[in-house]
Amino acid sequence: MDEDIRIFKSKQNIRRAFIELLHEKSFNKITIQDIVDKALTGRSTFYNHYMDKYDLLEQLVEQHTRAFRTLIEKRYQATRPQEVRRLIEEILNSIVMHRDEIGTLLEVHLPNADLRKNMEDILYQSSLHYLSDTVKEPSVPLDYIASLYSANVITLISWTIKNGKNPDTIELADKLQSFVFGVVQQG
């Protein structure tokens, strides 16, 4: 870890406090004073790390967006069904590990900080790129299939955040993906 442990802990406390506050009230009603009071830190410490609450939100969303993009890229590099299944498990494990933060951020929708939209875009673009490379004569428009796929995965993620990981839901999502991708490849 490149960061000084005190800096890391300060940022972690601020982030936790911010997420807790998002459970209590809407983003627009949260003040810097609310954040520093809940984090038990000073305003100067907050401003050493963030320009304002928008910057804090944007950094949190960007952190989770980057992590999600990396996992999805690994998923599309996988070629064997067992490997794909393992990577889906890894993605869901990561989401479950950060479920409170991710679940909360999925509900905040600002132009420069919308985790749900970022995840949907990553899923859509990744699946569209994959389908464009693998399907030569699609029987169904590929953008429709990519939209269907991203909606399916977002539903799985949202459900998993609320209810925990469930092997049956993972298997169903995997079967739906295989079915949809299989139909389009049959031409």
mmCIF file of C-alpha atoms in Angstrom:
data_model
loop_
_atom_site.group_PDB
_atom_site.id
_atom_site.type_symbol
_atom_site.label_atom_id
_atom_site.label_comp_id
_atom_site.label_asym_id
_atom_site.label_seq_id
_atom_site.Cartn_x
_atom_site.Cartn_y
_atom_site.Cartn_z
ATOM 1 C CA MET A 1 0.000 0.000 0.000
ATOM 2 C CA ASP A 2 1.510 3.303 -1.115
ATOM 3 C CA GLU A 3 -0.676 5.423 1.158
ATOM 4 C CA ASP A 4 0.278 6.291 4.717
ATOM 5 C CA ILE A 5 -1.890 4.234 7.085
ATOM 6 C CA ARG A 6 -3.312 7.398 8.699
ATOM 7 C CA ILE A 7 -4.387 8.742 5.316
ATOM 8 C CA PHE A 8 -5.899 5.383 4.403
ATOM 9 C CA LYS A 9 -7.855 5.238 7.688
ATOM 10 C CA SER A 10 -9.063 8.831 7.351
ATOM 11 C CA LYS A 11 -10.337 8.187 3.832
ATOM 12 C CA GLN A 12 -11.898 4.908 4.898
ATOM 13 C CA ASN A 13 -13.716 6.595 7.807
ATOM 14 C CA ILE A 14 -14.968 9.379 5.537
ATOM 15 C CA ARG A 15 -16.193 6.884 2.944
ATOM 16 C CA ARG A 16 -17.941 4.731 5.543
ATOM 17 C CA ALA A 17 -19.600 7.773 7.075
ATOM 18 C CA PHE A 18 -20.742 8.931 3.649
ATOM 19 C CA ILE A 19 -22.276 5.538 2.812
ATOM 20 C CA GLU A 20 -24.034 5.451 6.202
ATOM 21 C CA LEU A 21 -25.425 8.924 5.552
ATOM 22 C CA LEU A 22 -26.718 7.818 2.143
ATOM 23 C CA HIS A 23 -28.775 5.211 4.026
ATOM 24 C CA GLU A 24 -30.262 7.962 6.158
ATOM 25 C CA LYS A 25 -30.940 10.716 3.622
ATOM 26 C CA SER A 26 -30.636 11.662 -0.014
ATOM 27 C CA PHE A 27 -27.318 12.784 -1.476
ATOM 28 C CA ASN A 28 -28.597 16.346 -1.935
ATOM 29 C CA LYS A 29 -29.345 16.677 1.786
ATOM 30 C CA ILE A 30 -25.926 15.469 2.962
ATOM 31 C CA THR A 31 -23.516 18.198 4.009
ATOM 32 C CA ILE A 32 -19.766 18.124 4.531
ATOM 33 C CA GLN A 33 -20.455 18.784 8.206
ATOM 34 C CA ASP A 34 -22.674 15.673 8.339
ATOM 35 C CA ILE A 35 -19.859 13.620 6.827
ATOM 36 C CA VAL A 36 -17.089 14.880 9.120
ATOM 37 C CA ASP A 37 -19.297 14.572 12.208
ATOM 38 C CA LYS A 38 -20.132 10.961 11.410
ATOM 39 C CA ALA A 39 -16.513 10.183 10.432
ATOM 40 C CA LEU A 40 -15.200 11.823 13.616
ATOM 41 C CA THR A 41 -12.760 13.885 11.610
ATOM 42 C CA GLY A 42 -12.220 17.543 10.832
ATOM 43 C CA ARG A 43 -13.257 19.527 7.786
ATOM 44 C CA SER A 44 -9.602 20.151 6.908
ATOM 45 C CA THR A 45 -8.983 16.389 6.819
ATOM 46 C CA PHE A 46 -11.956 15.969 4.501
ATOM 47 C CA TYR A 47 -10.704 18.728 2.191
ATOM 48 C CA ASN A 48 -7.201 17.219 2.164
ATOM 49 C CA HIS A 49 -8.690 14.245 0.324
ATOM 50 C CA TYR A 50 -11.779 15.530 -1.493
ATOM 51 C CA MET A 51 -12.829 18.806 -3.096
ATOM 52 C CA ASP A 52 -16.456 18.359 -2.031
ATOM 53 C CA LYS A 53 -19.109 15.681 -1.569
ATOM 54 C CA TYR A 54 -19.416 15.318 -5.350
ATOM 55 C CA ASP A 55 -15.713 14.498 -5.600
ATOM 56 C CA LEU A 56 -16.099 11.910 -2.833
ATOM 57 C CA LEU A 57 -19.048 10.312 -4.627
ATOM 58 C CA GLU A 58 -17.274 10.376 -7.994
ATOM 59 C CA GLN A 59 -14.167 8.726 -6.524
ATOM 60 C CA LEU A 60 -16.228 5.972 -4.916
ATOM 61 C CA VAL A 61 -18.162 5.333 -8.125
ATOM 62 C CA GLU A 62 -14.958 5.367 -10.191
ATOM 63 C CA GLN A 63 -13.253 2.907 -7.832
ATOM 64 C CA HIS A 64 -16.109 0.404 -8.140
ATOM 65 C CA THR A 65 -16.454 1.022 -11.888
ATOM 66 C CA ARG A 66 -12.754 0.227 -12.454
ATOM 67 C CA ALA A 67 -12.944 -2.943 -10.370
ATOM 68 C CA PHE A 68 -16.099 -4.075 -12.193
ATOM 69 C CA ARG A 69 -14.598 -3.339 -15.621
ATOM 70 C CA THR A 70 -11.506 -5.410 -14.764
ATOM 71 C CA LEU A 71 -13.632 -8.387 -13.700
ATOM 72 C CA ILE A 72 -15.861 -8.170 -16.787
ATOM 73 C CA GLU A 73 -12.816 -7.984 -19.073
ATOM 74 C CA LYS A 74 -11.474 -11.155 -17.430
ATOM 75 C CA ARG A 75 -14.868 -12.799 -17.908
ATOM 76 C CA TYR A 76 -14.831 -12.121 -21.655
ATOM 77 C CA GLN A 77 -11.264 -13.391 -22.000
ATOM 78 C CA ALA A 78 -12.357 -16.741 -20.586
ATOM 79 C CA THR A 79 -12.985 -19.417 -23.183
ATOM 80 C CA ARG A 80 -14.023 -22.536 -21.262
ATOM 81 C CA PRO A 81 -17.487 -22.756 -19.634
ATOM 82 C CA GLN A 82 -15.938 -23.751 -16.260
ATOM 83 C CA GLU A 83 -13.695 -20.703 -16.375
ATOM 84 C CA VAL A 84 -16.637 -18.416 -17.220
ATOM 85 C CA ARG A 85 -18.616 -19.890 -14.321
ATOM 86 C CA ARG A 86 -15.665 -19.360 -11.942
ATOM 87 C CA LEU A 87 -15.312 -15.741 -13.055
ATOM 88 C CA ILE A 88 -19.038 -15.103 -12.580
ATOM 89 C CA GLU A 89 -18.598 -16.437 -9.033
ATOM 90 C CA GLU A 90 -15.586 -14.121 -8.577
ATOM 91 C CA ILE A 91 -17.599 -11.117 -9.779
ATOM 92 C CA LEU A 92 -20.451 -11.919 -7.396
ATOM 93 C CA ASN A 93 -18.032 -12.585 -4.512
ATOM 94 C CA SER A 94 -16.512 -9.155 -5.069
ATOM 95 C CA ILE A 95 -19.949 -7.560 -5.125
ATOM 96 C CA VAL A 96 -21.057 -9.409 -1.984
ATOM 97 C CA MET A 97 -17.847 -8.362 -0.212
ATOM 98 C CA HIS A 98 -18.738 -4.704 -0.888
ATOM 99 C CA ARG A 99 -22.506 -5.145 -0.982
ATOM 100 C CA ASP A 100 -23.385 -2.299 1.374
ATOM 101 C CA GLU A 101 -21.300 0.242 -0.498
ATOM 102 C CA ILE A 102 -22.184 -1.006 -3.998
ATOM 103 C CA GLY A 103 -25.871 -1.433 -3.159
ATOM 104 C CA THR A 104 -26.008 2.109 -1.826
ATOM 105 C CA LEU A 105 -24.114 3.593 -4.774
ATOM 106 C CA LEU A 106 -26.387 1.794 -7.254
ATOM 107 C CA GLU A 107 -29.215 3.988 -5.960
ATOM 108 C CA VAL A 108 -27.435 7.337 -6.510
ATOM 109 C CA HIS A 109 -27.833 8.747 -10.017
ATOM 110 C CA LEU A 110 -25.902 11.910 -10.836
ATOM 111 C CA PRO A 111 -24.545 12.849 -14.276
ATOM 112 C CA ASN A 112 -20.901 12.271 -13.249
ATOM 113 C CA ALA A 113 -21.510 9.543 -10.685
ATOM 114 C CA ASP A 114 -23.926 6.768 -11.620
ATOM 115 C CA LEU A 115 -22.581 3.316 -10.794
ATOM 116 C CA ARG A 116 -25.638 1.492 -12.169
ATOM 117 C CA LYS A 117 -25.321 3.251 -15.530
ATOM 118 C CA ASN A 118 -21.558 2.618 -15.600
ATOM 119 C CA MET A 119 -22.087 -1.090 -14.928
ATOM 120 C CA GLU A 120 -24.845 -1.330 -17.539
ATOM 121 C CA ASP A 121 -22.611 0.419 -20.097
ATOM 122 C CA ILE A 122 -19.672 -1.901 -19.354
ATOM 123 C CA LEU A 123 -21.895 -4.975 -19.678
ATOM 124 C CA TYR A 124 -23.562 -3.699 -22.842
ATOM 125 C CA GLN A 125 -20.324 -2.692 -24.594
ATOM 126 C CA SER A 126 -18.472 -5.861 -23.558
ATOM 127 C CA SER A 127 -21.240 -8.178 -24.709
ATOM 128 C CA LEU A 128 -21.811 -6.235 -27.941
ATOM 129 C CA HIS A 129 -18.088 -6.402 -28.718
ATOM 130 C CA TYR A 130 -18.017 -10.135 -27.934
ATOM 131 C CA LEU A 131 -21.090 -10.835 -30.058
ATOM 132 C CA SER A 132 -19.807 -8.709 -32.957
ATOM 133 C CA ASP A 133 -16.599 -10.753 -32.962
ATOM 134 C CA THR A 134 -18.240 -14.170 -32.672
ATOM 135 C CA VAL A 135 -21.572 -13.932 -34.516
ATOM 136 C CA LYS A 136 -21.324 -13.514 -38.274
ATOM 137 C CA GLU A 137 -24.992 -13.628 -39.329
ATOM 138 C CA PRO A 138 -27.155 -12.842 -36.309
ATOM 139 C CA SER A 139 -30.812 -13.829 -36.338
ATOM 140 C CA VAL A 140 -31.595 -11.039 -33.858
ATOM 141 C CA PRO A 141 -30.049 -7.544 -33.702
ATOM 142 C CA LEU A 142 -26.904 -7.726 -31.571
ATOM 143 C CA ASP A 143 -27.645 -4.473 -29.744
ATOM 144 C CA TYR A 144 -30.918 -6.015 -28.537
ATOM 145 C CA ILE A 145 -29.082 -9.098 -27.257
ATOM 146 C CA ALA A 146 -26.462 -6.899 -25.548
ATOM 147 C CA SER A 147 -29.253 -4.906 -23.852
ATOM 148 C CA LEU A 148 -30.971 -8.109 -22.747
ATOM 149 C CA TYR A 149 -27.710 -9.507 -21.391
ATOM 150 C CA SER A 150 -26.813 -6.349 -19.445
ATOM 151 C CA ALA A 151 -30.329 -6.176 -17.938
ATOM 152 C CA ASN A 152 -30.052 -9.834 -16.880
ATOM 153 C CA VAL A 153 -26.690 -9.290 -15.180
ATOM 154 C CA ILE A 154 -27.797 -6.073 -13.449
ATOM 155 C CA THR A 155 -30.858 -7.940 -12.152
ATOM 156 C CA LEU A 156 -28.609 -10.740 -10.843
ATOM 157 C CA ILE A 157 -26.309 -8.203 -9.160
ATOM 158 C CA SER A 158 -29.191 -6.274 -7.570
ATOM 159 C CA TRP A 159 -30.844 -9.463 -6.370
ATOM 160 C CA THR A 160 -27.554 -10.786 -4.963
ATOM 161 C CA ILE A 161 -26.918 -7.546 -3.077
ATOM 162 C CA LYS A 162 -30.358 -7.756 -1.437
ATOM 163 C CA ASN A 163 -30.516 -11.517 -0.852
ATOM 164 C CA GLY A 164 -26.964 -12.853 -0.872
ATOM 165 C CA LYS A 165 -25.348 -15.278 -3.265
ATOM 166 C CA ASN A 166 -27.495 -18.164 -4.400
ATOM 167 C CA PRO A 167 -26.135 -20.938 -6.633
ATOM 168 C CA ASP A 168 -29.548 -21.468 -8.260
ATOM 169 C CA THR A 169 -29.866 -17.836 -9.361
ATOM 170 C CA ILE A 170 -26.305 -17.912 -10.684
ATOM 171 C CA GLU A 171 -27.057 -21.072 -12.637
ATOM 172 C CA LEU A 172 -30.279 -19.608 -14.047
ATOM 173 C CA ALA A 173 -28.476 -16.417 -15.119
ATOM 174 C CA ASP A 174 -25.787 -18.561 -16.750
ATOM 175 C CA LYS A 175 -28.422 -20.662 -18.568
ATOM 176 C CA LEU A 176 -30.261 -17.532 -19.739
ATOM 177 C CA GLN A 177 -27.019 -16.121 -21.109
ATOM 178 C CA SER A 178 -26.171 -19.400 -22.850
ATOM 179 C CA PHE A 179 -29.670 -19.621 -24.307
ATOM 180 C CA VAL A 180 -29.739 -16.027 -25.570
ATOM 181 C CA PHE A 181 -26.212 -16.149 -26.978
ATOM 182 C CA GLY A 182 -26.980 -19.577 -28.480
ATOM 183 C CA VAL A 183 -30.138 -18.371 -30.251
ATOM 184 C CA VAL A 184 -28.355 -15.439 -31.837
ATOM 185 C CA GLN A 185 -25.446 -17.619 -32.976
ATOM 186 C CA GLN A 186 -27.736 -20.125 -34.692
ATOM 187 C CA GLY A 187 -28.665 -17.439 -37.212
#
